[in-house]
Coordinates of C-alpha atoms and ligand atoms in Angstrom, one line a residue:
M1 CA 5.6 21.0 120.8
P2 CA 3.5 20.5 123.3
L3 CA 5.2 17.3 124.3
D4 CA 5.4 17.7 128.2
N5 CA 3.7 15.2 130.0
Q6 CA 3.7 12.4 127.3
S7 CA 2.6 9.5 129.3
D8 CA -0.6 11.3 130.1
N9 CA -1.1 12.9 126.6
R10 CA -3.1 10.0 124.9
S11 CA -6.4 10.7 126.8
S12 CA -6.0 14.7 126.3
A13 CA -5.5 14.3 122.6
T14 CA -9.0 13.4 121.8
Q15 CA -10.1 16.9 123.5
A16 CA -7.2 19.1 123.0
K17 CA -7.6 21.9 120.4
E18 CA -3.9 22.5 120.4
I19 CA -1.9 19.5 119.2
D20 CA 1.0 18.2 117.7
V21 CA -0.2 16.4 114.4
L22 CA -3.4 16.9 112.6
V23 CA -4.0 13.7 110.2
V24 CA -6.3 14.3 107.8
G25 CA -7.9 10.7 106.4
A26 CA -8.5 7.5 108.5
G27 CA -8.0 5.2 105.5
F28 CA -5.2 3.1 105.6
A29 CA -2.7 5.7 105.8
G30 CA -4.3 7.8 108.6
L31 CA -4.5 4.6 110.4
Y32 CA -1.1 3.8 110.4
L33 CA 0.0 7.4 111.0
L34 CA -2.2 7.3 114.2
H35 CA -0.6 4.4 115.5
R36 CA 2.9 5.6 114.6
L37 CA 2.7 9.0 116.1
S38 CA 0.6 7.8 119.2
K39 CA 3.2 5.6 119.9
L40 CA 5.9 8.5 119.9
G41 CA 3.8 10.2 122.3
L42 CA 2.8 13.1 120.0
A43 CA -0.7 14.4 120.4
V44 CA -2.8 13.5 117.4
R45 CA -6.0 13.7 115.9
A46 CA -7.7 12.8 112.4
F47 CA -10.5 14.4 111.0
E48 CA -12.1 12.1 108.3
A49 CA -14.6 13.1 106.0
G50 CA -16.7 9.8 106.0
G51 CA -18.6 7.8 108.6
G52 CA -16.6 5.1 109.1
V53 CA -12.7 4.5 108.4
G54 CA -11.2 2.7 105.6
G55 CA -10.7 5.5 102.9
T56 CA -10.9 3.9 99.5
W57 CA -13.0 0.7 100.8
Y58 CA -15.2 2.6 102.6
W59 CA -16.3 4.5 99.7
N60 CA -15.7 2.3 96.9
R61 CA -18.5 -0.2 97.6
Y62 CA -19.9 -0.9 94.1
P63 CA -20.6 -4.6 93.2
G64 CA -17.4 -6.7 92.4
A65 CA -15.1 -4.3 94.0
R66 CA -12.0 -5.6 95.0
C67 CA -8.3 -5.2 95.3
D68 CA -6.1 -6.0 92.6
V69 CA -3.0 -6.8 94.5
E70 CA -3.0 -10.4 96.6
S71 CA -4.4 -10.1 100.0
M72 CA -1.5 -11.4 101.2
Q73 CA 0.7 -8.3 100.0
Y74 CA -2.2 -5.9 100.4
S75 CA -1.8 -5.7 103.9
F76 CA 0.2 -3.9 106.7
G77 CA 3.3 -5.7 107.5
F78 CA 4.1 -3.1 110.7
S79 CA 3.1 -5.9 113.3
E80 CA 3.7 -9.7 113.2
E81 CA 0.8 -10.3 115.3
L82 CA -1.7 -8.6 113.0
Q83 CA -0.4 -10.4 109.9
Q84 CA 0.1 -14.0 111.7
N85 CA -3.7 -13.1 112.8
W86 CA -5.7 -11.8 110.1
Q87 CA -7.4 -14.3 108.0
W88 CA -8.1 -13.5 104.4
S89 CA -10.7 -15.8 102.9
E90 CA -9.9 -15.3 99.0
L91 CA -6.8 -14.3 96.9
F92 CA -7.8 -11.2 96.1
S93 CA -10.0 -10.0 98.5
A94 CA -13.5 -8.2 97.9
Q95 CA -14.1 -4.6 99.5
P96 CA -16.1 -5.7 102.4
E97 CA -13.5 -8.2 103.8
I98 CA -11.0 -5.1 103.2
L99 CA -13.2 -2.8 105.3
S100 CA -13.4 -5.4 108.0
Y101 CA -9.4 -5.4 108.1
A102 CA -9.6 -1.8 108.3
N103 CA -12.1 -1.8 111.0
H104 CA -9.8 -4.4 112.5
V105 CA -6.6 -2.5 112.3
A106 CA -8.5 1.0 114.3
D107 CA -9.7 -1.8 117.0
R108 CA -7.0 -3.6 117.6
F109 CA -4.8 -0.5 117.5
D110 CA -7.1 1.5 119.7
L111 CA -7.1 4.1 117.4
R112 CA -10.6 5.2 117.1
R113 CA -10.4 7.4 120.3
F114 CA -8.2 9.9 117.8
I115 CA -10.6 9.8 114.9
T116 CA -13.4 12.3 114.2
L117 CA -15.7 11.0 111.7
N118 CA -18.0 13.4 109.4
A119 CA -15.6 16.0 109.8
R120 CA -14.6 16.9 106.4
V121 CA -11.1 19.3 106.4
N122 CA -12.1 22.6 104.5
T123 CA -9.3 24.6 105.2
A124 CA -5.9 24.6 106.5
I125 CA -4.0 27.9 107.2
F126 CA -0.4 28.2 108.3
D127 CA 0.6 31.1 110.8
E128 CA 3.8 32.1 110.3
A129 CA 3.9 34.1 113.6
S130 CA 3.1 31.1 115.4
A131 CA 4.2 28.4 113.2
R132 CA 1.2 26.5 113.6
W133 CA -1.4 25.4 111.1
R134 CA -5.1 26.3 112.0
V135 CA -7.5 23.6 110.4
H136 CA -11.1 23.8 109.9
S137 CA -13.7 21.1 109.4
S138 CA -17.2 20.7 108.0
T139 CA -18.0 20.0 111.9
G140 CA -17.1 23.8 112.6
E141 CA -14.5 22.5 115.0
T142 CA -11.2 24.1 114.5
V143 CA -7.8 22.7 115.6
V144 CA -4.4 24.2 116.0
A145 CA -1.6 21.8 115.2
C146 CA 2.3 21.8 114.5
Y147 CA 2.2 19.7 112.0
V148 CA -0.9 18.3 109.4
V149 CA -0.3 15.3 107.4
M150 CA -2.6 14.7 104.7
A151 CA -3.4 11.2 104.3
T152 CA -6.2 12.2 101.9
G153 CA -5.7 9.1 99.1
C154 CA -4.7 9.0 95.7
L155 CA -8.2 8.3 94.2
S156 CA -10.4 9.7 96.5
T157 CA -12.2 12.8 94.5
G158 CA -14.8 11.1 92.3
R159 CA -15.6 12.7 89.2
V160 CA -18.6 12.8 87.1
P161 CA -18.2 14.6 83.9
D162 CA -20.7 17.6 83.3
F163 CA -22.7 15.9 80.4
P164 CA -25.6 18.3 79.7
G165 CA -28.6 17.8 80.9
I166 CA -27.5 15.6 83.7
E167 CA -29.8 16.9 86.2
T168 CA -32.5 15.9 84.2
F169 CA -32.3 12.3 84.6
E170 CA -35.2 10.8 86.3
G171 CA -33.6 7.4 87.1
R172 CA -31.1 6.7 90.0
T173 CA -27.5 7.8 89.4
F174 CA -24.1 6.5 91.4
H175 CA -20.5 7.1 91.0
T176 CA -18.7 4.2 91.7
G177 CA -16.6 6.0 94.3
E178 CA -19.4 7.1 96.0
W179 CA -21.6 4.1 96.0
P180 CA -24.6 3.9 98.6
H181 CA -24.1 1.9 101.8
E182 CA -27.5 0.1 101.3
P183 CA -27.5 -2.7 98.8
V184 CA -28.7 -1.9 95.4
D185 CA -30.9 -3.6 93.7
F186 CA -30.9 -3.8 89.7
A187 CA -32.7 -6.7 89.4
G188 CA -35.1 -5.9 86.4
R189 CA -33.4 -2.8 85.3
R190 CA -31.9 -1.1 82.2
V191 CA -28.5 0.4 83.2
A192 CA -26.0 2.3 81.6
V193 CA -22.6 2.5 82.8
I194 CA -20.2 4.8 81.6
G195 CA -16.6 4.4 81.6
T196 CA -14.0 1.1 81.3
G197 CA -11.8 1.6 83.6
S198 CA -10.7 -0.7 86.9
S199 CA -14.0 0.2 88.6
A200 CA -16.0 -0.8 85.7
I201 CA -14.4 -3.6 84.5
Q202 CA -15.2 -5.4 88.2
A203 CA -18.8 -3.9 88.1
I204 CA -20.2 -4.7 84.9
P205 CA -20.1 -8.4 85.1
V206 CA -21.7 -8.5 88.8
I207 CA -24.5 -6.0 87.4
A208 CA -24.7 -7.9 84.2
E209 CA -26.0 -10.9 86.5
Q210 CA -29.0 -8.8 88.1
A211 CA -29.8 -6.3 85.5
A212 CA -32.3 -6.5 83.0
H213 CA -29.9 -5.2 80.5
V214 CA -26.7 -3.1 80.8
T215 CA -25.4 -0.7 78.0
V216 CA -21.5 0.1 78.2
F217 CA -20.6 3.5 77.2
Q218 CA -16.6 3.1 76.3
R219 CA -14.5 6.3 75.2
T220 CA -11.0 3.7 75.6
P221 CA -11.0 0.0 76.0
N222 CA -8.9 -1.2 78.6
Y223 CA -6.2 -4.2 78.7
S224 CA -7.5 -6.7 81.5
I225 CA -5.6 -9.5 82.9
P226 CA -7.7 -12.5 84.4
S227 CA -7.3 -12.6 88.2
R228 CA -8.0 -16.1 88.6
N229 CA -8.9 -15.3 91.9
G230 CA -10.0 -18.1 94.5
P231 CA -10.7 -18.8 97.9
M232 CA -7.3 -18.9 100.0
T233 CA -5.5 -22.2 100.5
C234 CA -4.3 -23.1 103.8
E235 CA -1.3 -24.6 102.2
Y236 CA -0.6 -20.5 100.6
E237 CA -1.6 -18.8 103.5
T238 CA 1.0 -20.8 105.7
E239 CA 3.7 -20.5 103.1
W240 CA 3.1 -16.8 103.1
K241 CA 3.2 -16.6 107.0
T242 CA 6.1 -18.5 107.0
E243 CA 8.0 -16.0 105.2
Y244 CA 6.2 -13.0 105.8
A245 CA 9.1 -11.3 107.3
V246 CA 11.6 -12.0 104.7
R247 CA 8.9 -11.3 102.0
R248 CA 8.0 -8.2 103.1
E249 CA 11.6 -6.7 103.6
T250 CA 12.1 -8.1 99.9
A251 CA 8.8 -6.3 98.6
R252 CA 10.3 -3.1 100.0
H253 CA 12.9 -3.1 97.5
T254 CA 11.1 -4.0 94.4
R255 CA 10.2 -2.1 91.6
N256 CA 6.4 -1.5 92.9
G257 CA 6.3 -3.5 96.4
I258 CA 4.7 -6.2 95.1
L259 CA 6.5 -9.7 95.1
Y260 CA 6.2 -11.5 92.0
D261 CA 8.4 -13.5 89.3
L262 CA 10.2 -10.8 87.4
N263 CA 11.7 -12.3 84.2
D264 CA 14.6 -10.2 84.1
K265 CA 15.1 -10.3 80.0
S266 CA 13.9 -8.3 77.1
A267 CA 11.0 -9.5 75.5
L268 CA 12.5 -9.3 71.9
D269 CA 15.4 -11.7 73.6
D270 CA 12.9 -14.3 73.3
T271 CA 11.7 -16.1 69.9
P272 CA 8.1 -15.7 69.4
E273 CA 7.3 -19.0 70.3
Q274 CA 9.0 -18.7 73.8
R275 CA 7.1 -15.2 73.9
E276 CA 3.7 -16.8 73.4
R277 CA 4.4 -19.7 76.2
T278 CA 5.9 -16.8 78.5
Y279 CA 2.5 -14.5 78.2
A280 CA 0.1 -17.7 78.0
E281 CA 1.8 -18.8 81.4
R282 CA 1.2 -15.7 83.0
W283 CA -2.3 -14.9 81.4
Q284 CA -3.1 -18.4 83.1
K285 CA -2.0 -17.4 86.7
G286 CA -3.6 -14.2 86.3
G287 CA -3.1 -10.9 87.8
V288 CA -0.5 -8.2 87.4
R289 CA 2.4 -10.5 87.0
F290 CA 1.6 -10.5 83.2
M291 CA 3.3 -7.2 83.0
A292 CA 6.1 -8.8 84.7
A293 CA 6.8 -11.4 81.7
Y294 CA 10.1 -8.9 80.7
N295 CA 11.5 -6.4 82.1
D296 CA 11.2 -4.0 79.2
L297 CA 7.6 -3.7 78.6
A298 CA 7.2 -0.1 79.6
L299 CA 10.2 0.9 78.1
N300 CA 10.6 -0.4 74.6
Q301 CA 7.4 -0.3 72.3
A302 CA 8.6 -3.1 70.4
S303 CA 8.6 -5.0 73.4
N304 CA 5.4 -3.5 74.4
D305 CA 3.7 -4.4 71.0
T306 CA 4.5 -8.3 71.6
A307 CA 2.4 -8.3 75.1
A308 CA -0.5 -6.0 73.6
D309 CA -0.9 -8.5 71.0
F310 CA -1.1 -11.3 73.1
V311 CA -4.0 -9.8 75.2
R312 CA -5.8 -8.7 72.0
A313 CA -5.3 -12.1 70.6
R314 CA -7.0 -13.4 74.1
I315 CA -10.1 -10.5 74.1
R316 CA -10.9 -11.8 70.2
E317 CA -10.6 -15.1 71.5
I318 CA -13.4 -14.7 74.3
V319 CA -15.5 -12.0 73.1
K320 CA -17.8 -13.8 70.1
D321 CA -19.3 -10.7 68.3
W322 CA -16.3 -9.7 66.2
A323 CA -17.1 -6.1 66.1
V324 CA -17.7 -5.9 70.0
A325 CA -14.5 -7.7 70.1
E326 CA -12.7 -5.2 67.9
L327 CA -14.0 -2.6 69.7
L328 CA -13.0 -3.8 72.6
C329 CA -9.1 -4.4 71.8
P330 CA -6.8 -1.2 73.2
K331 CA -4.9 -0.4 69.9
D332 CA -3.8 3.3 70.4
Y333 CA -1.4 3.1 73.3
P334 CA 0.9 0.7 75.1
I335 CA -0.3 -2.0 77.5
G336 CA 0.5 -0.9 81.2
T337 CA 0.5 2.6 80.5
K338 CA -2.9 3.5 81.7
R339 CA -3.2 1.5 84.8
I340 CA -3.8 -2.4 83.8
C341 CA -7.0 -3.9 84.9
V342 CA -7.1 -6.9 86.5
D343 CA -10.9 -8.8 86.1
T344 CA -13.3 -11.7 86.8
N345 CA -15.1 -12.1 83.4
F346 CA -15.3 -9.1 82.3
F347 CA -14.5 -9.7 78.3
A348 CA -16.7 -12.8 78.8
A349 CA -19.7 -10.5 80.1
F350 CA -20.1 -9.0 76.4
N351 CA -21.3 -12.5 75.3
R352 CA -24.1 -12.2 77.4
P353 CA -27.7 -11.0 75.6
N354 CA -27.9 -8.5 78.1
V355 CA -24.8 -6.7 77.6
G356 CA -24.5 -3.9 75.0
L357 CA -21.4 -1.7 73.9
V358 CA -21.9 1.6 73.1
D359 CA -18.3 3.2 71.4
V360 CA -18.0 6.9 72.4
R361 CA -14.6 7.3 71.4
N362 CA -15.4 9.3 68.0
E363 CA -18.9 10.6 69.0
A364 CA -19.0 11.2 72.8
I365 CA -22.2 11.3 74.9
Q366 CA -24.0 14.0 73.8
A367 CA -26.4 14.5 77.0
I368 CA -28.4 12.8 79.7
T369 CA -32.1 13.4 79.1
P370 CA -34.5 12.4 81.4
A371 CA -35.2 9.0 80.2
G372 CA -31.3 8.0 79.7
V373 CA -28.4 8.6 77.7
R374 CA -28.1 10.1 74.0
Q375 CA -25.2 9.6 72.3
G376 CA -24.5 9.0 68.2
G377 CA -28.2 10.5 67.8
R378 CA -29.8 7.5 69.5
D379 CA -31.5 7.8 72.7
Y380 CA -30.7 4.6 75.4
A381 CA -33.4 4.6 77.6
V382 CA -32.3 3.5 80.9
D383 CA -33.4 3.0 84.5
D384 CA -30.1 3.7 86.3
I385 CA -26.8 5.6 85.1
V386 CA -23.6 4.1 86.9
F387 CA -20.8 6.3 86.2
A388 CA -17.7 4.5 86.3
T389 CA -15.8 7.6 85.5
G390 CA -13.1 8.0 88.1
F391 CA -11.1 10.6 90.2
D392 CA -9.1 13.6 90.1
A393 CA -6.2 11.4 90.9
M394 CA -3.3 12.4 93.3
T395 CA -3.8 16.3 93.2
G396 CA -8.1 16.7 93.8
A397 CA -7.9 15.5 97.3
L398 CA -5.2 18.2 98.1
T399 CA -6.1 21.1 96.1
R400 CA -10.0 20.9 97.0
V401 CA -9.0 22.0 100.5
D402 CA -8.2 25.4 100.8
I403 CA -4.8 25.0 102.2
C404 CA -2.8 28.3 102.6
G405 CA 0.9 28.4 103.2
R406 CA 3.8 31.1 103.5
N407 CA 2.9 34.6 102.3
G408 CA -0.8 33.6 101.9
Q409 CA 0.3 31.5 99.2
I410 CA -2.6 28.7 98.1
L411 CA -1.7 25.3 97.3
A412 CA -3.7 24.7 94.0
A413 CA -2.4 28.2 93.1
K414 CA 0.9 26.4 93.4
W415 CA 0.4 23.8 91.7
E416 CA -1.6 25.3 88.7
A417 CA 0.9 24.4 86.2
G418 CA 1.3 20.8 87.8
P419 CA 2.3 19.6 91.7
R420 CA 5.6 20.5 92.5
T421 CA 6.7 18.5 95.5
Y422 CA 10.3 17.2 97.4
L423 CA 9.7 13.6 97.3
G424 CA 6.1 13.6 97.1
L425 CA 6.2 13.9 100.9
M426 CA 6.5 18.2 101.5
T427 CA 6.2 21.3 99.0
A428 CA 7.9 24.3 99.4
G429 CA 6.3 27.2 101.3
F430 CA 4.3 25.0 103.3
P431 CA 6.1 24.1 106.3
N432 CA 5.3 21.1 108.5
L433 CA 2.8 20.1 105.8
F434 CA 3.4 16.5 104.9
M435 CA 1.5 14.3 102.3
I436 CA 1.5 10.5 102.4
T437 CA 2.3 9.3 98.5
G438 CA 1.6 12.4 97.2
P439 CA 2.5 13.3 93.6
G440 CA 5.9 12.6 93.0
S441 CA 6.3 9.4 94.7
P442 CA 6.0 6.2 93.6
S443 CA 2.0 5.8 94.9
V444 CA -0.1 4.4 92.5
L445 CA 2.5 3.0 90.6
S446 CA 3.1 0.6 93.6
N447 CA 1.5 -1.8 96.2
M448 CA -0.1 1.4 98.3
I449 CA 0.5 -0.3 101.2
V450 CA 3.8 -0.8 101.1
S451 CA 4.5 3.0 99.9
I452 CA 2.1 4.0 102.9
E453 CA 4.1 2.4 105.2
Q454 CA 7.1 3.8 104.2
H455 CA 6.1 7.4 104.0
V456 CA 4.3 6.8 107.4
D457 CA 7.8 5.9 109.0
W458 CA 10.0 8.2 107.1
I459 CA 7.6 11.2 108.8
A460 CA 7.5 9.6 112.4
D461 CA 11.3 9.0 112.2
C462 CA 11.8 12.8 110.6
L463 CA 9.1 14.3 113.8
A464 CA 11.2 12.0 116.3
E465 CA 14.3 13.3 115.1
M466 CA 13.0 17.0 115.1
R467 CA 11.9 16.5 118.6
K468 CA 15.3 14.9 119.6
R469 CA 17.1 18.3 118.2
D470 CA 14.3 20.5 119.8
L471 CA 13.4 21.8 116.2
G472 CA 9.7 22.1 115.0
C473 CA 9.8 23.4 111.7
I474 CA 10.6 21.7 108.3
E475 CA 10.2 22.6 105.1
P476 CA 11.9 21.3 101.7
T477 CA 14.0 23.9 99.8
A478 CA 12.9 25.2 96.3
E479 CA 15.8 24.5 95.0
A480 CA 15.5 20.9 96.2
E481 CA 11.8 20.8 94.9
E482 CA 12.8 22.1 91.4
A483 CA 15.6 19.2 91.0
W484 CA 12.9 16.5 92.0
V485 CA 10.2 17.3 89.9
A486 CA 12.7 17.5 87.1
H487 CA 13.9 14.0 87.9
V488 CA 10.4 12.9 88.0
N489 CA 9.6 14.0 84.5
E490 CA 12.6 13.1 83.4
V491 CA 12.3 9.4 84.6
A492 CA 9.0 9.4 83.6
H493 CA 9.7 10.5 79.9
R494 CA 12.0 7.5 79.5
T495 CA 9.0 5.3 79.8
L496 CA 6.2 4.6 77.3
Y497 CA 3.8 6.0 80.1
P498 CA 3.7 9.4 78.5
K499 CA 2.0 8.1 75.3
A500 CA -1.2 7.4 77.2
A501 CA -3.9 9.8 77.7
S502 CA -4.3 8.6 81.7
W503 CA -5.3 9.9 84.7
Y504 CA -1.4 9.4 85.6
M505 CA -0.9 12.2 83.2
G506 CA -4.1 14.0 84.5
A507 CA -5.7 13.4 80.9
N508 CA -9.0 12.3 82.2
I509 CA -9.7 16.0 83.8
P510 CA -10.6 18.6 81.1
G511 CA -8.0 21.4 81.6
K512 CA -6.0 19.6 83.9
P513 CA -1.8 20.2 83.2
R514 CA -0.5 17.0 81.4
V515 CA 2.2 16.2 83.9
F516 CA 3.2 12.7 84.7
L517 CA 1.8 12.6 88.5
P518 CA 3.5 9.6 90.5
Y519 CA 7.6 8.6 90.3
I520 CA 7.9 5.7 88.3
G521 CA 11.9 5.2 89.9
G522 CA 10.5 2.0 91.4
V523 CA 9.7 1.8 95.0
G524 CA 13.2 0.6 96.5
A525 CA 15.1 3.3 94.2
Y526 CA 12.8 5.8 95.9
R527 CA 13.2 4.5 99.8
Q528 CA 16.9 4.0 99.3
K529 CA 16.6 8.2 98.2
C530 CA 14.3 8.9 101.1
D531 CA 17.0 6.9 103.6
D532 CA 19.6 8.8 101.9
V533 CA 17.9 12.1 102.0
A534 CA 17.5 11.7 105.8
A535 CA 20.7 9.9 107.1
N536 CA 22.5 13.0 105.1
G537 CA 21.0 15.2 108.0
Y538 CA 17.5 15.8 106.0
E539 CA 19.4 17.2 102.7
G540 CA 17.4 19.2 100.8
F541 CA 14.8 20.4 103.4
V542 CA 15.5 23.3 106.0
M543 CA 15.0 22.4 110.1
A544 CA 14.1 25.4 112.6
P545 CA 13.7 25.5 116.0
A546 CA 9.9 25.8 117.1
V547 CA 8.9 29.5 117.1
T548 CA 6.7 29.8 120.8
M549 CA 3.3 30.2 120.0
A550 CA 2.1 33.6 119.8
K551 CA -0.9 33.9 122.7
Ligands
NA7_1 P1 -10.2 5.1 85.6 O1 -9.5 4.0 85.2 O2 -10.2 6.9 85.4 O3 -11.5 5.2 84.3 C1 -12.8 6.2 84.2 C2 -13.6 5.7 82.7 O4 -14.1 6.6 82.6 C3 -12.5 5.9 81.9 O5 -12.9 4.1 80.8 C4 -12.9 7.1 81.1 O6 -12.8 7.1 79.7 C5 -14.3 7.3 81.3 N1 -14.9 8.4 81.3 C6 -14.5 9.4 81.8 N2 -14.9 10.7 81.5 C7 -15.8 10.2 80.5 C8 -16.5 11.1 79.5 N3 -16.5 11.9 79.6 N4 -17.5 10.0 78.6 C9 -17.1 8.8 78.6 N5 -15.9 8.0 79.1 C10 -15.7 8.7 80.2 O7 -11.2 5.2 87.1 P2 -12.1 3.7 87.7 O8 -12.7 4.3 88.8 O9 -12.1 3.0 86.8 O10 -10.3 3.2 88.4 C11 -9.6 4.2 89.1 C12 -8.3 3.6 89.9 O11 -9.2 2.9 90.6 C13 -8.3 2.3 89.3 O12 -6.9 2.4 88.3 C14 -7.5 1.4 90.3 O13 -6.3 1.7 90.9 C15 -8.5 1.7 91.4 P3 -11.1 7.1 79.6 O14 -10.1 6.1 79.5 O15 -10.4 8.7 80.1 O16 -11.3 7.7 77.9

């Protein structure tokens, strides 16, 4: 590693073609990586495809976009000054405020000097002779790095289904994950929204307030809990800020990195009346804490049914048209096994005279025509189409890059039957290539920022340890990887999750293997495992001295 002259390498890092670590992505993961690694004295740089920092929050600017984890928790805990100084205006912050926060972090920790914007990484090739990665970006620049960290996000590769005739549409089209930067005016327009996942559920009520008419094309109804969002109160903020150190540490050892009141008993241990009270109380408080009403909702179908019944009853209560309410009620998968949604007035939006629902479950969208959407033999004339059709989750951002490891092996080919990682951090055959919140780690089943911090800290500590021991090459063994993949799979199949055709299972992408992508064993247990691996001399990894760079 070219680590000499550490005190001076910050200024040179921005110019250097040969560096210690190349970070791909400048979302929350990339930003914290740059902070930690530069503090270690490593020469770092980041390539970011977007025109600004913030990752998910840079791209997902659709109306109503907001986080469904409370902002006091969906924020960095690594800096006491940052967490004390920053003020959130709402309980669940909207996208513009979260993006401001990302920009604030970049400025506050002086990270922009490491970041090249509008630079998409297309190729990363490992050169075995020199043990270096050669990384090419869309700007034409090539960087040589000892380590590459893919901080590319779990939901960053948007997907529009290849509807026949899509290119013929004469109106405007949008994807929620690649929303224009200029305000989009829907006033007086007829809008089609395709999809009813989290993004659509947030966007539909807001678009419906502006548009002349909104037609929602729904394939699978979703369970959604009201957020009960509101302004941040002084008392709530002070309570959190006073307790921050303890609360953050506690959250790091919970099941999903979010602090809320888990009712540690089975739903079946309560009488129906008690259950009703418990669910009603949580529905009233709002947010994902609903799923912590009992400890076995993800494990036991009979318990899960009680929660699902409760939510269906609420949908039927809110939505006035009986037939529409029935269509909006999810019935064929357990609650929580597709990402639970959190909304503001989603179901109530269907009581508006300007919102219609089209069921495309049994009869798929046939075509996009120049004038709109054709389904069930009927043409729906629209001016705009919003594709809220999701992402190639967890693997898409990694496999779209041409990543070539040892012996010319391509990552996408290695993962053809599903991703294979050790701890979601690395994959065998690709030395010195790390992933942040990669497949096989809790990632999307957790508070992403808690998981990002844990991965970044683990990698930073690992690189510091390697430097101390004068090592420069790390790679998981095939055996460790095999055992971890089996464990991830085994734990997932102990739950109800595989029962749903979800993006957790790769089911939203035609041809993608049905493999449960994240690790469901829990953030706390996973952290312990990673810490134990490090404490046991990086068990399951092979570490070797750096190879002198071939000239
Ligand atoms: P999601 O949750 O993947 O939702 C995508 C939606 O689009 C979902 O309702 C899909 O139905 C629907 N979809 C996808 N393809 C089609 C076709 N061909 N026809 C009709 N409908 C289709 O993405 P989001 O952006 O809402 O949310 C992603 C995550 O971002 C979210 O969980 C949060 O973590 C933030 P399906 O359910 O597949 O039947």
